Amino acid sequence: MRLVRTKDCQSLDEVKQLMTRPPLDEVQVSPASLERTTQVFGEPLTPVESVNRIIQDIKKDGNRGLLKYIELFDGVALAENQLFATEEEFVAAEQAVSERFKEALQFSIDNVWRFHEKQLQNSWFSTEADGVILGQKVTSLDRVGIYVPGGNAPLVSSVVMCAIPAKVAGVPEIVMATPLRNGKIDPHLLVAAKACGVTTVLKAGGAHGIAALAYGTESLRAVDKIVGAGNVYVTLAKKMVFGTVGIDSIAGPSEILIVADETAPAKYIAADLLSQAEHDWEAAVCLITTSEKLAHEVLVEIEEQLATLSTAEIARSALDTWGLIVVTRDEQESIELANIFAAEHLELMVKDPWTMMGKIRHAGAIFLGKYSSEPIGDYVAGPNHVLPTNGTARFLSPLSTNDFLKTSSIISFSVDGFLKHGPHAVEIADREGLEAHGNAIRVRLDDLKAGEQNE
Amino acid sequence: MRLVRTKDCQSLDEVKQLMTRPPLDEVQVSPASLERTTQVFGEPLTPVESVNRIIQDIKKDGNRGLLKYIELFDGVALAENQLFATEEEFVAAEQAVSERFKEALQFSIDNVWRFHEKQLQNSWFSTEADGVILGQKVTSLDRVGIYVPGGNAPLVSSVVMCAIPAKVAGVPEIVMATPLRNGKIDPHLLVAAKACGVTTVLKAGGAHGIAALAYGTESLRAVDKIVGAGNVYVTLAKKMVFGTVGIDSIAGPSEILIVADETAPAKYIAADLLSQAEHDWEAAVCLITTSEKLAHEVLVEIEEQLATLSTAEIARSALDTWGLIVVTRDEQESIELANIFAAEHLELMVKDPWTMMGKIRHAGAIFLGKYSSEPIGDYVAGPNHVLPTNGTARFLSPLSTNDFLKTSSIISFSVDGFLKHGPHAVEIADREGLEAHGNAIRVRLDDLKAGEQNE
């Protein structure tokens, strides 16, 4: 981990630079990924090029293209009728998982459901004195895709966090896409999918999974929106299909920012930093503190906890590349830096976290106090764990029920309202040089005037 | 206009195909555009390639790149200190526009403000029995860009529709980007910008305007989100910068769908169809009706109104390419088709529009009854006129105050809450193979247990 002191920096922006990632289309992939690409395509395509190629193939070849890429990337030759998880697989999965797991899953689902229900919005309308009625009609999406990464373990919580808000919103069809691991889908994922009301499980991940969701194939109807995070190929594919379908965000590797003062336990800070670091070779972890003493204690604690951690290799790599401790001059500077970073996860382990929270403008999720450990938010607290990364909390929100709803404006004009509004609309239309816009108003105004004269 | 009857079609999807546009990255631009591109770049780049090139240049060269493209595309050699509208230009603009215009503008602003104020959402929290506090903090964006197209006329209403929701949300800085026309910005646009609280007017449109907003230059701080529609180059640029900044949508040419029965006046239908057709060579207009008689009356009316229309050339081209009348078997089929099209603007000119509205699932804005002419919504009704196009109303909403707000989740755990939630979080972390996630909970649980024993 790198340690910097703001008193040695020219500006806070200089600190920000230390944590700024390259844009998505310039991301360097690992040599292993590049070799894989070369094997598959016969040439060392960039991620953008290979994702483009995959999408075109799925659009053109449907199931045949999908099956080809499943074989190439996941090493399994499926038949067309094996693309989706079957009832037998769901039943077998139920028997393969523990009761303890089912309890924890249900606990998580209940909390996530309750929180997301509070986000539901009603259709509304207002009536004006002149008889005009204006409003907003809220409707759920018809059909959504949720992406659940393969990675090294079954990300059960991703199923819950993506599917439950869709269910709460009233989406009738939820298609989950996830890559096969060792030729199968982990039973924990299947049990979670069933419990969350997923209607179809597609055994495909990566860019080909995204393309199949967006464009459909002979055996899969295209969805309207795709949510959920994946690796750089998945993210690029989501960006490319945006417009054809909706997407939630352009997500990068996970990140945590902890603002702490001398009252915070170094052991908890270290544990929470490591919980993000183990996520990804490129995960970013940052501690901002007014206490130089705490900074050093945390460094010692991290080494101690890393010694026995099974995921230490990934965590250490993330800490080396994207690990940062910033010692600030005062609390005000810590807050300013937190707002500049606009982190995905922000923990406030300070004496008075609520007062500090009031000063935070940009963060995906804010965890207050020493018992609000970030992993508790990942799994069971209730708020969504799909959060804006890489500074996008400046303009994006956590995944929510609203991602699965959309609105239509409602406009109903009375004669009185039309007579009052009409002339103003004509004036603006004329200034815009849009004659037919004005005419649409004029033909009605003329009729109404003629009607008056006839009376 | 093409006329089809559903009784002659195999399925409603066949009708839908008639109105389906190519994806954005396959859009064919006009020979004139292509020639322009060749002049500028020395080679006939595709829209995607030229937009890519422009963005890279602005990122690399800042103001110098921006000034270069303003000269190349808008034909004006500006100096660096002429990039933004000056106080003198605003003052001169105020004097150049009529009082009648100012009145109409203020009427529009007031209505748009009132409607968008109703969309405002509060931060909220809930307290659980075990002392856990969960919630959502709502914050405005810091700095947004609004795009106002050049086109052939000053799109005053675009300024109102993009800037007012940002103001209502509380965004402190609003940068408007618009191309020069004949070397200057139309005074109506400047007056509208001032009245709507725009803080900076950048004299640049096109992909270079979007790139300047997204990445900033020496004299412009980058914004957090860009909203507003433009041509295919602008739209491609918005899609490319998405992730670095937020964007509202991927908008295509304008479109209207009118569902009418025998009670609807052909004259009004024709006028409203033409009001969309005059927007753009590629605008789409569609009438769905159960009445073959009405269909023919509308065709006659359109010809009559076209005869004297100053924008007839564009309108006629749009009608030829994307004009469609569908005669359906019954009202149920009309509704089904409207939901399949998911049109930007949907007018219901039927006997009982409110009952039909209840059955509409997908539309940007729904206009009820014969006095709810679409242009009245464009200008003065109050709801936003920036709406999802090309079927994206399946998953997108009109531009709203919420586009300029975002939320942060709030998570605050008590000891009791932590003891109750912690073990479930550990169970899921273990299943996901994320040991450090579990550890972050375990270190705290251990401490709490040790504390109990010490008591």
PDB file of C-alpha atoms in Angstrom, chain A residues 313-437:
ATOM      1  CA  GLU A 313      -2.569 -13.589  -3.432  1.00  0.00           C
ATOM      2  CA  ILE A 314      -5.338 -11.560  -5.062  1.00  0.00           C
ATOM      3  CA  ALA A 315      -5.666  -9.254  -2.064  1.00  0.00           C
ATOM      4  CA  ARG A 316      -1.953  -8.507  -1.971  1.00  0.00           C
ATOM      5  CA  SER A 317      -1.883  -7.738  -5.667  1.00  0.00           C
ATOM      6  CA  ALA A 318      -4.812  -5.343  -5.324  1.00  0.00           C
ATOM      7  CA  LEU A 319      -3.158  -3.641  -2.336  1.00  0.00           C
ATOM      8  CA  ASP A 320       0.093  -3.262  -4.271  1.00  0.00           C
ATOM      9  CA  THR A 321      -1.593  -1.762  -7.332  1.00  0.00           C
ATOM     10  CA  TRP A 322      -4.550   0.141  -5.935  1.00  0.00           C
ATOM     11  CA  GLY A 323      -3.927   0.354  -2.187  1.00  0.00           C
ATOM     12  CA  LEU A 324      -3.628   3.843  -0.732  1.00  0.00           C
ATOM     13  CA  ILE A 325      -3.481   5.418   2.699  1.00  0.00           C
ATOM     14  CA  VAL A 326      -3.858   9.178   2.820  1.00  0.00           C
ATOM     15  CA  VAL A 327      -2.982  11.073   5.985  1.00  0.00           C
ATOM     16  CA  THR A 328      -4.861  14.365   5.952  1.00  0.00           C
ATOM     17  CA  ARG A 329      -4.360  17.605   7.831  1.00  0.00           C
ATOM     18  CA  ASP A 330      -7.877  17.646   9.258  1.00  0.00           C
ATOM     19  CA  GLU A 331     -11.332  16.135   9.062  1.00  0.00           C
ATOM     20  CA  GLN A 332     -12.495  18.754   6.575  1.00  0.00           C
ATOM     21  CA  GLU A 333      -9.822  17.610   4.141  1.00  0.00           C
ATOM     22  CA  SER A 334     -10.805  13.974   4.644  1.00  0.00           C
ATOM     23  CA  ILE A 335     -14.382  14.798   3.701  1.00  0.00           C
ATOM     24  CA  GLU A 336     -13.306  16.807   0.673  1.00  0.00           C
ATOM     25  CA  LEU A 337     -11.192  13.880  -0.535  1.00  0.00           C
ATOM     26  CA  ALA A 338     -14.050  11.436  -0.006  1.00  0.00           C
ATOM     27  CA  ASN A 339     -16.242  13.621  -2.208  1.00  0.00           C
ATOM     28  CA  ILE A 340     -13.545  13.841  -4.863  1.00  0.00           C
ATOM     29  CA  PHE A 341     -13.149  10.041  -4.921  1.00  0.00           C
ATOM     30  CA  ALA A 342     -16.931   9.427  -4.987  1.00  0.00           C
ATOM     31  CA  ALA A 343     -16.274   5.849  -3.882  1.00  0.00           C
ATOM     32  CA  GLU A 344     -18.494   2.830  -4.390  1.00  0.00           C
ATOM     33  CA  HIS A 345     -18.323   1.904  -0.696  1.00  0.00           C
ATOM     34  CA  LEU A 346     -17.596   4.578   1.871  1.00  0.00           C
ATOM     35  CA  GLU A 347     -17.148   3.681   5.536  1.00  0.00           C
ATOM     36  CA  LEU A 348     -17.169   6.454   8.094  1.00  0.00           C
ATOM     37  CA  MET A 349     -15.387   5.087  11.156  1.00  0.00           C
ATOM     38  CA  VAL A 350     -15.215   8.323  13.079  1.00  0.00           C
ATOM     39  CA  LYS A 351     -16.483   9.611  16.393  1.00  0.00           C
ATOM     40  CA  ASP A 352     -19.585  11.223  14.876  1.00  0.00           C
ATOM     41  CA  PRO A 353     -20.386   9.475  11.603  1.00  0.00           C
ATOM     42  CA  TRP A 354     -23.885  10.982  11.213  1.00  0.00           C
ATOM     43  CA  THR A 355     -22.600  14.521  11.180  1.00  0.00           C
ATOM     44  CA  MET A 356     -19.945  13.561   8.667  1.00  0.00           C
ATOM     45  CA  MET A 357     -22.541  11.753   6.511  1.00  0.00           C
ATOM     46  CA  GLY A 358     -24.379  15.031   6.095  1.00  0.00           C
ATOM     47  CA  LYS A 359     -21.300  16.450   4.383  1.00  0.00           C
ATOM     48  CA  ILE A 360     -20.835  13.559   1.950  1.00  0.00           C
ATOM     49  CA  ARG A 361     -22.130  14.436  -1.520  1.00  0.00           C
ATOM     50  CA  HIS A 362     -20.843  11.519  -3.568  1.00  0.00           C
ATOM     51  CA  ALA A 363     -20.735   7.823  -2.640  1.00  0.00           C
ATOM     52  CA  GLY A 364     -22.501   4.645  -3.688  1.00  0.00           C
ATOM     53  CA  ALA A 365     -23.215   3.447  -0.157  1.00  0.00           C
ATOM     54  CA  ILE A 366     -22.255   5.065   3.127  1.00  0.00           C
ATOM     55  CA  PHE A 367     -21.560   2.805   6.121  1.00  0.00           C
ATOM     56  CA  LEU A 368     -21.733   4.562   9.469  1.00  0.00           C
ATOM     57  CA  GLY A 369     -19.797   3.508  12.535  1.00  0.00           C
ATOM     58  CA  LYS A 370     -17.623   0.550  13.390  1.00  0.00           C
ATOM     59  CA  TYR A 371     -20.341  -2.136  13.183  1.00  0.00           C
ATOM     60  CA  SER A 372     -21.417  -1.162   9.681  1.00  0.00           C
ATOM     61  CA  SER A 373     -18.837  -3.361   8.032  1.00  0.00           C
ATOM     62  CA  GLU A 374     -19.059  -3.284   4.265  1.00  0.00           C
ATOM     63  CA  PRO A 375     -19.607  -7.067   3.828  1.00  0.00           C
ATOM     64  CA  ILE A 376     -22.770  -6.855   5.910  1.00  0.00           C
ATOM     65  CA  GLY A 377     -24.076  -4.523   3.208  1.00  0.00           C
ATOM     66  CA  ASP A 378     -22.915  -6.929   0.509  1.00  0.00           C
ATOM     67  CA  TYR A 379     -25.065  -9.708   1.846  1.00  0.00           C
ATOM     68  CA  VAL A 380     -27.815  -9.043   4.294  1.00  0.00           C
ATOM     69  CA  ALA A 381     -28.442  -5.438   5.354  1.00  0.00           C
ATOM     70  CA  GLY A 382     -31.024  -4.764   2.643  1.00  0.00           C
ATOM     71  CA  PRO A 383     -29.705  -1.940   0.440  1.00  0.00           C
ATOM     72  CA  ASN A 384     -28.358  -3.011  -2.936  1.00  0.00           C
ATOM     73  CA  HIS A 385     -24.745  -4.069  -3.382  1.00  0.00           C
ATOM     74  CA  VAL A 386     -24.710  -3.193  -7.099  1.00  0.00           C
ATOM     75  CA  LEU A 387     -23.191   0.263  -6.757  1.00  0.00           C
ATOM     76  CA  PRO A 388     -21.551   2.883  -8.959  1.00  0.00           C
ATOM     77  CA  THR A 389     -17.760   2.443  -9.166  1.00  0.00           C
ATOM     78  CA  ASN A 390     -14.775   4.470 -10.299  1.00  0.00           C
ATOM     79  CA  GLY A 391     -16.165   7.863  -9.389  1.00  0.00           C
ATOM     80  CA  THR A 392     -19.471   7.343 -11.216  1.00  0.00           C
ATOM     81  CA  ALA A 393     -21.284   7.891  -7.899  1.00  0.00           C
ATOM     82  CA  ARG A 394     -21.012  11.531  -9.013  1.00  0.00           C
ATOM     83  CA  PHE A 395     -23.954  10.790 -11.328  1.00  0.00           C
ATOM     84  CA  LEU A 396     -25.215   7.239 -10.738  1.00  0.00           C
ATOM     85  CA  SER A 397     -27.216   5.622  -7.942  1.00  0.00           C
ATOM     86  CA  PRO A 398     -27.233   2.125  -6.461  1.00  0.00           C
ATOM     87  CA  LEU A 399     -29.292  -0.421  -8.369  1.00  0.00           C
ATOM     88  CA  SER A 400     -32.860   0.021  -7.198  1.00  0.00           C
ATOM     89  CA  THR A 401     -36.461  -0.860  -7.793  1.00  0.00           C
ATOM     90  CA  ASN A 402     -36.587   2.158 -10.084  1.00  0.00           C
ATOM     91  CA  ASP A 403     -34.197   0.433 -12.486  1.00  0.00           C
ATOM     92  CA  PHE A 404     -37.047  -1.942 -13.244  1.00  0.00           C
ATOM     93  CA  LEU A 405     -39.745   0.699 -13.557  1.00  0.00           C
ATOM     94  CA  LYS A 406     -40.181   3.474 -16.060  1.00  0.00           C
ATOM     95  CA  THR A 407     -42.636   6.273 -16.439  1.00  0.00           C
ATOM     96  CA  SER A 408     -44.839   7.662 -19.178  1.00  0.00           C
ATOM     97  CA  SER A 409     -45.947  11.296 -19.038  1.00  0.00           C
ATOM     98  CA  ILE A 410     -49.700  11.814 -19.042  1.00  0.00           C
ATOM     99  CA  ILE A 411     -51.099  14.907 -20.753  1.00  0.00           C
ATOM    100  CA  SER A 412     -54.820  15.586 -21.012  1.00  0.00           C
ATOM    101  CA  PHE A 413     -56.022  18.987 -22.180  1.00  0.00           C
ATOM    102  CA  SER A 414     -59.419  20.541 -21.657  1.00  0.00           C
ATOM    103  CA  VAL A 415     -60.769  23.157 -24.057  1.00  0.00           C
ATOM    104  CA  ASP A 416     -60.119  25.897 -21.483  1.00  0.00           C
ATOM    105  CA  GLY A 417     -56.588  24.716 -20.916  1.00  0.00           C
ATOM    106  CA  PHE A 418     -56.002  24.519 -24.640  1.00  0.00           C
ATOM    107  CA  LEU A 419     -57.201  28.070 -25.190  1.00  0.00           C
ATOM    108  CA  LYS A 420     -54.859  29.299 -22.449  1.00  0.00           C
ATOM    109  CA  HIS A 421     -51.763  27.330 -23.473  1.00  0.00           C
ATOM    110  CA  GLY A 422     -52.237  27.280 -27.241  1.00  0.00           C
ATOM    111  CA  PRO A 423     -51.108  30.787 -28.194  1.00  0.00           C
ATOM    112  CA  HIS A 424     -47.878  30.469 -26.173  1.00  0.00           C
ATOM    113  CA  ALA A 425     -47.088  27.179 -27.895  1.00  0.00           C
ATOM    114  CA  VAL A 426     -47.664  28.807 -31.290  1.00  0.00           C
ATOM    115  CA  GLU A 427     -45.290  31.651 -30.412  1.00  0.00           C
ATOM    116  CA  ILE A 428     -42.461  29.270 -29.484  1.00  0.00           C
ATOM    117  CA  ALA A 429     -43.127  27.047 -32.515  1.00  0.00           C
ATOM    118  CA  ASP A 430     -42.867  30.097 -34.763  1.00  0.00           C
ATOM    119  CA  ARG A 431     -39.544  31.124 -33.214  1.00  0.00           C
ATOM    120  CA  GLU A 432     -38.278  27.575 -33.755  1.00  0.00           C
ATOM    121  CA  GLY A 433     -39.333  27.731 -37.397  1.00  0.00           C
ATOM    122  CA  LEU A 434     -41.506  24.653 -36.986  1.00  0.00           C
ATOM    123  CA  GLU A 435     -44.619  25.657 -38.889  1.00  0.00           C
ATOM    124  CA  ALA A 436     -46.465  22.357 -38.675  1.00  0.00           C
ATOM    125  CA  HIS A 437     -46.050  22.439 -34.890  1.00  0.00           C
TER     126      HIS A 437
END
